[in-house]
């Protein structure tokens, strides 16, 4: 447990920012669907020769522009968060369970740490968490059905088939006439030839 004195000291000393310490936060951006879990992590590194003897981590959500709210104070996140700190690895993580659409936002870790006799603080660049609506099977079917009227190739095929049939029916009398004419011509020619042949033999 951190005493009020410690936090008071932080407020007064946080202006003394060390240039040899950095905080890294991962991932910088994450897209997920509703109901998923996610863990974001932070690491604090100090240059060689600098020793972080003690640290604590706070997590904030940027609610409005530049307005940071401690995640513990957000009732809509209650029961869906788990914070973890590893003092040996100088790391910390924040896990979200059963993500909701309105968990979307930017989250920051803030390290309050001690080097020698100084108590300082440093926050990372943050993680942009984007929670999207889950695409259900129903939505997929709906979108597929929606696309079907646009795909007219099947209809086009039917129209072509109908046209062919109509053309055939319309041309049937003409075709019959043509067949009859050819038959008559062949018959005439054949009878003429047979006359010629018969003439030759007579
Ligand atoms: C934080 O952001 C700044 C600029 O936006 C970038 O230069 C820096 O490398 C980032 N730091 C980390 C640890 O990603
Ligand atoms: C989220 O974490 C909870 C608790 O660990 C687990 O029961 C659940 O299956 C996880 N859900 C997903 C989508 O991984
Ligand atoms: C956040 O979204 C969930 C559903 O995704 C809803 O039940 C809850 O009331 C919302 N909370 C706020 C504060 O908008
Ligand atoms: C149908 O598809 C074409 C491209 O093949 C597209 O330009 C058009 O917007 C689509 N129409 C509808 C209603 O989806
Ligand atoms: C339209 O549907 C046919 C099968 O009905 C498919 O072969 C074709 O690729 C589809 N065309 C488009 C543009 O989706």
mmCIF file of C-alpha atoms and ligand atoms in Angstrom:
data_model
loop_
_atom_site.group_PDB
_atom_site.id
_atom_site.type_symbol
_atom_site.label_atom_id
_atom_site.label_comp_id
_atom_site.label_asym_id
_atom_site.label_seq_id
_atom_site.Cartn_x
_atom_site.Cartn_y
_atom_site.Cartn_z
ATOM 1 C CA UNK A 1 0.000 0.000 0.000
ATOM 2 C CA UNK A 2 1.300 3.419 -0.937
ATOM 3 C CA UNK A 3 1.164 6.105 1.709
ATOM 4 C CA UNK A 4 -0.232 9.549 1.050
ATOM 5 C CA UNK A 5 3.215 10.914 1.807
ATOM 6 C CA UNK A 6 4.628 8.938 -1.109
ATOM 7 C CA UNK A 7 2.019 10.304 -3.533
ATOM 8 C CA UNK A 8 2.514 13.812 -2.165
ATOM 9 C CA UNK A 9 6.233 13.504 -2.832
ATOM 10 C CA UNK A 10 5.434 12.348 -6.385
ATOM 11 C CA UNK A 11 3.366 15.424 -7.087
ATOM 12 C CA UNK A 12 6.228 17.647 -5.960
ATOM 13 C CA UNK A 13 9.028 15.771 -7.619
ATOM 14 C CA UNK A 14 7.438 14.795 -10.909
ATOM 15 C CA UNK A 15 8.850 17.945 -12.464
ATOM 16 C CA UNK A 16 12.299 16.358 -12.139
ATOM 17 C CA UNK A 17 12.118 14.170 -15.217
ATOM 18 C CA UNK A 18 15.057 11.885 -15.750
ATOM 19 C CA UNK A 19 16.254 11.594 -19.324
ATOM 20 C CA UNK A 20 17.582 8.090 -18.788
ATOM 21 C CA UNK A 21 14.368 6.222 -18.265
ATOM 22 C CA UNK A 22 11.743 5.237 -20.801
ATOM 23 C CA UNK A 23 8.426 3.476 -20.653
ATOM 24 C CA UNK A 24 7.319 1.277 -23.519
ATOM 25 C CA UNK A 25 3.709 0.231 -24.002
ATOM 26 C CA UNK A 26 2.521 -2.586 -26.257
ATOM 27 C CA UNK A 27 0.617 -2.900 -28.497
ATOM 28 C CA UNK A 28 0.221 0.675 -29.695
ATOM 29 C CA UNK A 29 -3.053 -0.195 -31.437
ATOM 30 C CA UNK A 30 -5.375 -3.189 -31.208
ATOM 31 C CA UNK A 31 -8.606 -4.044 -33.080
ATOM 32 C CA UNK A 32 -10.914 -6.612 -31.508
ATOM 33 C CA UNK A 33 -14.530 -7.689 -31.597
ATOM 34 C CA UNK A 34 -16.982 -7.587 -28.694
ATOM 35 C CA UNK A 35 -16.647 -10.284 -26.033
ATOM 36 C CA UNK A 36 -12.907 -10.829 -26.625
ATOM 37 C CA UNK A 37 -10.154 -10.460 -24.008
ATOM 38 C CA UNK A 38 -7.019 -8.391 -24.406
ATOM 39 C CA UNK A 39 -3.900 -7.643 -22.385
ATOM 40 C CA UNK A 40 -1.800 -4.537 -22.779
ATOM 41 C CA UNK A 41 1.684 -4.349 -21.297
ATOM 42 C CA UNK A 42 4.165 -1.735 -20.165
ATOM 43 C CA UNK A 43 7.885 -1.968 -19.457
ATOM 44 C CA UNK A 44 10.110 0.542 -17.729
ATOM 45 C CA UNK A 45 13.773 0.649 -18.733
ATOM 46 C CA UNK A 46 16.545 2.584 -17.028
ATOM 47 C CA UNK A 47 20.005 3.234 -18.427
ATOM 48 C CA UNK A 48 22.869 1.245 -16.969
ATOM 49 C CA UNK A 49 23.994 2.719 -13.718
ATOM 50 C CA UNK A 50 20.474 3.897 -12.924
ATOM 51 C CA UNK A 51 18.577 1.634 -10.616
ATOM 52 C CA UNK A 52 14.829 1.737 -10.199
ATOM 53 C CA UNK A 53 14.414 0.633 -6.623
ATOM 54 C CA UNK A 54 10.658 0.825 -6.405
ATOM 55 C CA UNK A 55 7.760 1.538 -8.706
ATOM 56 C CA UNK A 56 4.011 1.431 -8.943
ATOM 57 C CA UNK A 57 1.803 1.597 -11.994
ATOM 58 C CA UNK A 58 -1.496 3.324 -12.612
ATOM 59 C CA UNK A 59 -3.683 2.844 -15.685
ATOM 60 C CA UNK A 60 -5.711 5.614 -17.240
ATOM 61 C CA UNK A 61 -8.263 5.934 -19.975
ATOM 62 C CA UNK A 62 -8.389 9.103 -22.024
ATOM 63 C CA UNK A 63 -12.079 9.939 -21.836
ATOM 64 C CA UNK A 64 -12.251 13.295 -23.554
ATOM 65 C CA UNK A 65 -9.319 15.064 -25.227
ATOM 66 C CA UNK A 66 -6.519 15.105 -22.661
ATOM 67 C CA UNK A 67 -8.804 14.037 -19.804
ATOM 68 C CA UNK A 68 -7.358 10.980 -18.058
ATOM 69 C CA UNK A 69 -9.481 8.862 -15.731
ATOM 70 C CA UNK A 70 -8.128 6.058 -13.583
ATOM 71 C CA UNK A 71 -9.544 2.805 -14.973
ATOM 72 C CA UNK A 72 -10.474 1.738 -11.452
ATOM 73 C CA UNK A 73 -12.935 4.632 -11.326
ATOM 74 C CA UNK A 74 -14.764 3.603 -14.510
ATOM 75 C CA UNK A 75 -17.826 1.682 -13.375
ATOM 76 C CA UNK A 76 -18.454 0.219 -16.851
ATOM 77 C CA UNK A 77 -15.099 -1.596 -16.582
ATOM 78 C CA UNK A 78 -15.812 -2.942 -13.102
ATOM 79 C CA UNK A 79 -15.225 -6.672 -12.817
ATOM 80 C CA UNK A 80 -13.746 -6.858 -16.346
ATOM 81 C CA UNK A 81 -10.216 -5.717 -15.550
ATOM 82 C CA UNK A 82 -7.165 -7.389 -14.074
ATOM 83 C CA UNK A 83 -3.989 -5.505 -13.256
ATOM 84 C CA UNK A 84 -0.687 -7.262 -12.801
ATOM 85 C CA UNK A 85 2.762 -5.937 -11.849
ATOM 86 C CA UNK A 86 6.052 -7.770 -12.118
ATOM 87 C CA UNK A 87 8.602 -5.968 -9.963
ATOM 88 C CA UNK A 88 11.493 -8.190 -11.119
ATOM 89 C CA UNK A 89 10.890 -7.613 -14.840
ATOM 90 C CA UNK A 90 9.885 -3.982 -14.267
ATOM 91 C CA UNK A 91 6.701 -4.602 -16.185
ATOM 92 C CA UNK A 92 2.976 -4.303 -15.713
ATOM 93 C CA UNK A 93 -0.082 -5.449 -17.603
ATOM 94 C CA UNK A 94 -3.751 -4.640 -17.773
ATOM 95 C CA UNK A 95 -6.195 -7.302 -18.998
ATOM 96 C CA UNK A 96 -9.705 -6.593 -20.235
ATOM 97 C CA UNK A 97 -12.329 -9.325 -20.270
ATOM 98 C CA UNK A 98 -15.510 -9.487 -22.349
ATOM 99 C CA UNK A 99 -14.798 -6.325 -24.315
ATOM 100 C CA UNK A 100 -17.704 -3.983 -25.004
ATOM 101 C CA UNK A 101 -18.052 -1.477 -27.838
ATOM 102 C CA UNK A 102 -17.694 1.462 -25.481
ATOM 103 C CA UNK A 103 -14.355 0.182 -24.132
ATOM 104 C CA UNK A 104 -12.944 1.738 -27.305
ATOM 105 C CA UNK A 105 -10.433 4.419 -26.417
ATOM 106 C CA UNK A 106 -6.849 5.203 -25.547
ATOM 107 C CA UNK A 107 -5.297 3.649 -22.432
ATOM 108 C CA UNK A 108 -2.071 4.710 -20.723
ATOM 109 C CA UNK A 109 0.130 3.247 -18.052
ATOM 110 C CA UNK A 110 1.836 5.688 -15.719
ATOM 111 C CA UNK A 111 4.909 4.586 -13.779
ATOM 112 C CA UNK A 112 5.747 6.267 -10.500
ATOM 113 C CA UNK A 113 9.244 5.135 -9.675
ATOM 114 C CA UNK A 114 12.181 5.789 -7.398
ATOM 115 C CA UNK A 115 15.773 6.261 -8.554
ATOM 116 C CA UNK A 116 18.242 7.015 -5.764
ATOM 117 C CA UNK A 117 16.286 9.414 -3.606
ATOM 118 C CA UNK A 118 14.140 10.815 -6.377
ATOM 119 C CA UNK A 119 10.565 9.867 -6.976
ATOM 120 C CA UNK A 120 9.559 10.460 -10.569
ATOM 121 C CA UNK A 121 6.795 9.535 -12.965
ATOM 122 C CA UNK A 122 6.605 8.710 -16.635
ATOM 123 C CA UNK A 123 3.814 7.560 -18.883
ATOM 124 C CA UNK A 124 3.965 5.757 -22.201
ATOM 125 C CA UNK A 125 2.440 6.656 -25.563
ATOM 126 C CA UNK A 126 -0.657 4.599 -24.857
ATOM 127 C CA UNK A 127 -2.633 1.841 -26.543
ATOM 128 C CA UNK A 128 -5.501 2.609 -28.879
ATOM 129 C CA UNK A 129 -8.132 -0.051 -28.282
ATOM 130 C CA UNK A 130 -10.831 -0.373 -30.957
ATOM 131 C CA UNK A 131 -13.736 -2.693 -30.185
ATOM 132 C CA UNK A 132 -15.891 -3.557 -33.175
ATOM 133 C CA UNK A 133 -19.248 -5.240 -33.475
ATOM 134 C CA UNK A 134 -19.009 -8.961 -33.976
ATOM 135 C CA UNK A 135 -19.912 -10.066 -37.493
ATOM 136 C CA UNK A 136 -22.426 -12.836 -36.871
ATOM 137 C CA UNK A 137 -23.533 -15.569 -39.294
ATOM 138 C CA UNK A 138 -26.860 -13.709 -39.714
ATOM 139 C CA UNK A 139 -25.084 -10.591 -40.951
ATOM 140 C CA UNK A 140 -23.090 -12.691 -43.444
ATOM 141 C CA UNK A 141 -26.260 -14.282 -44.825
ATOM 142 C CA UNK A 142 -27.950 -10.885 -44.997
ATOM 143 C CA UNK A 143 -25.063 -9.369 -46.947
ATOM 144 C CA UNK A 144 -24.928 -12.375 -49.294
ATOM 145 C CA UNK A 145 -28.661 -12.055 -49.997
ATOM 146 C CA UNK A 146 -28.180 -8.341 -50.543
ATOM 147 C CA UNK A 147 -25.561 -9.038 -53.212
ATOM 148 C CA UNK A 148 -27.657 -11.564 -55.109
ATOM 149 C CA UNK A 149 -29.886 -9.053 -56.949
ATOM 150 C CA UNK A 150 -26.775 -7.314 -58.210
ATOM 151 C CA UNK A 151 -25.429 -10.481 -59.742
ATOM 152 C CA UNK A 152 -27.569 -10.663 -62.883
ATOM 153 C CA UNK A 153 -25.497 -13.241 -64.775
ATOM 154 C CA UNK A 154 -27.984 -16.048 -63.971
ATOM 155 C CA UNK A 155 -30.902 -13.872 -65.158
ATOM 156 C CA UNK A 156 -28.995 -12.908 -68.280
ATOM 157 C CA UNK A 157 -28.471 -16.588 -69.097
ATOM 158 C CA UNK A 158 -32.234 -17.236 -68.789
ATOM 159 C CA UNK A 159 -33.029 -14.303 -71.064
ATOM 160 C CA UNK A 160 -30.603 -15.629 -73.687
ATOM 161 C CA UNK A 161 -32.220 -19.116 -73.506
ATOM 162 C CA UNK A 162 -35.729 -17.613 -73.849
ATOM 163 C CA UNK A 163 -34.634 -15.555 -76.845
ATOM 164 C CA UNK A 164 -33.198 -18.608 -78.586
ATOM 165 C CA UNK A 165 -36.435 -20.541 -78.062
ATOM 166 C CA UNK A 166 -38.564 -17.647 -79.351
ATOM 167 C CA UNK A 167 -36.370 -17.246 -82.430
ATOM 168 C CA UNK A 168 -36.635 -20.980 -83.128
ATOM 169 C CA UNK A 169 -40.451 -20.980 -82.825
ATOM 170 C CA UNK A 170 -40.820 -17.885 -85.003
ATOM 171 C CA UNK A 171 -38.571 -19.312 -87.699
ATOM 172 C CA UNK A 172 -40.239 -22.764 -87.659
ATOM 173 C CA UNK A 173 -42.707 -22.074 -90.540
ATOM 174 C CA UNK A 174 -39.897 -20.575 -92.587
ATOM 175 C CA UNK A 175 -37.722 -23.583 -91.780
ATOM 176 C CA UNK A 176 -40.506 -26.002 -92.823
ATOM 177 C CA UNK A 177 -40.991 -24.087 -96.070
ATOM 178 C CA UNK A 178 -37.251 -24.274 -96.674
ATOM 179 C CA UNK A 179 -37.187 -28.036 -96.005
ATOM 180 C CA UNK A 180 -40.191 -28.514 -98.324
ATOM 181 C CA UNK A 181 -38.545 -26.483 -101.074
ATOM 182 C CA UNK A 182 -35.316 -28.450 -100.798
ATOM 183 C CA UNK A 183 -37.292 -31.699 -100.884
ATOM 184 C CA UNK A 184 -39.249 -30.630 -103.957
ATOM 185 C CA UNK A 185 -36.084 -29.497 -105.705
ATOM 186 C CA UNK A 186 -34.264 -32.734 -104.956
ATOM 187 C CA UNK A 187 -37.303 -34.744 -106.011
ATOM 188 C CA UNK A 188 -37.643 -32.789 -109.263
ATOM 189 C CA UNK A 189 -33.940 -33.116 -109.958
ATOM 190 C CA UNK A 190 -34.039 -36.835 -109.201
ATOM 191 C CA UNK A 191 -37.067 -37.471 -111.422
ATOM 192 C CA UNK A 192 -35.412 -35.448 -114.205
ATOM 193 C CA UNK A 193 -32.219 -37.477 -113.804
ATOM 194 C CA UNK A 194 -34.212 -40.711 -113.892
ATOM 195 C CA UNK A 195 -35.901 -39.484 -117.083
ATOM 196 C CA UNK A 196 -32.444 -38.761 -118.553
ATOM 197 C CA UNK A 197 -31.199 -42.152 -117.391
ATOM 198 C CA UNK A 198 -34.272 -43.906 -118.756
ATOM 199 C CA UNK A 199 -33.829 -42.016 -122.018
ATOM 200 C CA UNK A 200 -30.295 -43.279 -122.293
ATOM 201 C CA UNK A 201 -31.380 -46.855 -121.928
ATOM 202 C CA UNK A 202 -34.236 -46.591 -124.258
HETATM 203 C C1 LIG B 1 6.038 7.824 -28.688
HETATM 204 O O1 LIG B 1 5.583 8.690 -29.731
HETATM 205 C C2 LIG B 1 6.580 9.507 -30.264
HETATM 206 C C3 LIG B 1 5.961 10.444 -31.282
HETATM 207 O O2 LIG B 1 4.615 10.257 -31.420
HETATM 208 C C4 LIG B 1 7.677 8.660 -30.889
HETATM 209 O O3 LIG B 1 8.694 9.461 -31.393
HETATM 210 C C5 LIG B 1 8.229 7.707 -29.830
HETATM 211 O O4 LIG B 1 9.165 6.852 -30.443
HETATM 212 C C6 LIG B 1 7.124 6.895 -29.227
HETATM 213 N N1 LIG B 1 7.672 6.093 -28.134
HETATM 214 C C7 LIG B 1 7.452 4.801 -28.030
HETATM 215 C C8 LIG B 1 8.090 4.129 -26.855
HETATM 216 O O5 LIG B 1 6.779 4.167 -28.832
HETATM 217 C C1 LIG B 2 -11.616 -14.494 -21.593
HETATM 218 O O1 LIG B 2 -11.092 -14.819 -20.311
HETATM 219 C C2 LIG B 2 -11.961 -15.593 -19.516
HETATM 220 C C3 LIG B 2 -11.337 -15.729 -18.138
HETATM 221 O O2 LIG B 2 -9.980 -16.074 -18.207
HETATM 222 C C4 LIG B 2 -12.184 -16.943 -20.179
HETATM 223 O O3 LIG B 2 -13.065 -17.727 -19.401
HETATM 224 C C5 LIG B 2 -12.768 -16.722 -21.564
HETATM 225 O O4 LIG B 2 -12.895 -17.946 -22.244
HETATM 226 C C6 LIG B 2 -11.899 -15.768 -22.377
HETATM 227 N N1 LIG B 2 -12.565 -15.458 -23.606
HETATM 228 C C7 LIG B 2 -11.962 -15.459 -24.803
HETATM 229 C C8 LIG B 2 -12.804 -15.068 -25.978
HETATM 230 O O5 LIG B 2 -10.781 -15.771 -24.936
HETATM 231 C C1 LIG B 3 -21.448 0.106 -22.849
HETATM 232 O O1 LIG B 3 -21.891 -0.855 -23.803
HETATM 233 C C2 LIG B 3 -22.627 -1.939 -23.227
HETATM 234 C C3 LIG B 3 -22.970 -2.883 -24.375
HETATM 235 O O2 LIG B 3 -21.947 -3.041 -25.278
HETATM 236 C C4 LIG B 3 -23.868 -1.442 -22.517
HETATM 237 O O3 LIG B 3 -24.506 -2.534 -21.884
HETATM 238 C C5 LIG B 3 -23.465 -0.407 -21.483
HETATM 239 O O4 LIG B 3 -24.640 0.148 -20.901
HETATM 240 C C6 LIG B 3 -22.656 0.703 -22.115
HETATM 241 N N1 LIG B 3 -22.229 1.604 -21.076
HETATM 242 C C7 LIG B 3 -22.202 2.930 -21.242
HETATM 243 C C8 LIG B 3 -21.787 3.726 -20.064
HETATM 244 O O5 LIG B 3 -22.495 3.453 -22.302
HETATM 245 C C1 LIG B 4 -23.288 -4.077 -58.510
HETATM 246 O O1 LIG B 4 -21.974 -4.382 -58.872
HETATM 247 C C2 LIG B 4 -21.279 -3.312 -59.505
HETATM 248 C C3 LIG B 4 -19.897 -3.818 -59.896
HETATM 249 O O2 LIG B 4 -19.971 -5.116 -60.434
HETATM 250 C C4 LIG B 4 -21.214 -2.124 -58.566
HETATM 251 O O3 LIG B 4 -20.589 -1.016 -59.229
HETATM 252 C C5 LIG B 4 -22.615 -1.734 -58.127
HETATM 253 O O4 LIG B 4 -22.510 -0.684 -57.163
HETATM 254 C C6 LIG B 4 -23.333 -2.908 -57.529
HETATM 255 N N1 LIG B 4 -24.694 -2.554 -57.201
HETATM 256 C C7 LIG B 4 -25.259 -2.841 -56.023
HETATM 257 C C8 LIG B 4 -26.667 -2.434 -55.862
HETATM 258 O O5 LIG B 4 -24.626 -3.433 -55.133
HETATM 259 C C1 LIG B 5 -22.507 -14.271 -60.222
HETATM 260 O O1 LIG B 5 -22.992 -15.552 -59.891
HETATM 261 C C2 LIG B 5 -22.423 -16.614 -60.640
HETATM 262 C C3 LIG B 5 -23.097 -17.911 -60.209
HETATM 263 O O2 LIG B 5 -24.472 -17.701 -60.042
HETATM 264 C C4 LIG B 5 -20.920 -16.637 -60.387
HETATM 265 O O3 LIG B 5 -20.308 -17.669 -61.155
HETATM 266 C C5 LIG B 5 -20.318 -15.293 -60.749
HETATM 267 O O4 LIG B 5 -18.931 -15.282 -60.392
HETATM 268 C C6 LIG B 5 -21.024 -14.188 -59.996
HETATM 269 N N1 LIG B 5 -20.506 -12.894 -60.437
HETATM 270 C C7 LIG B 5 -20.227 -11.938 -59.590
HETATM 271 C C8 LIG B 5 -19.718 -10.684 -60.211
HETATM 272 O O5 LIG B 5 -20.382 -12.053 -58.387
#
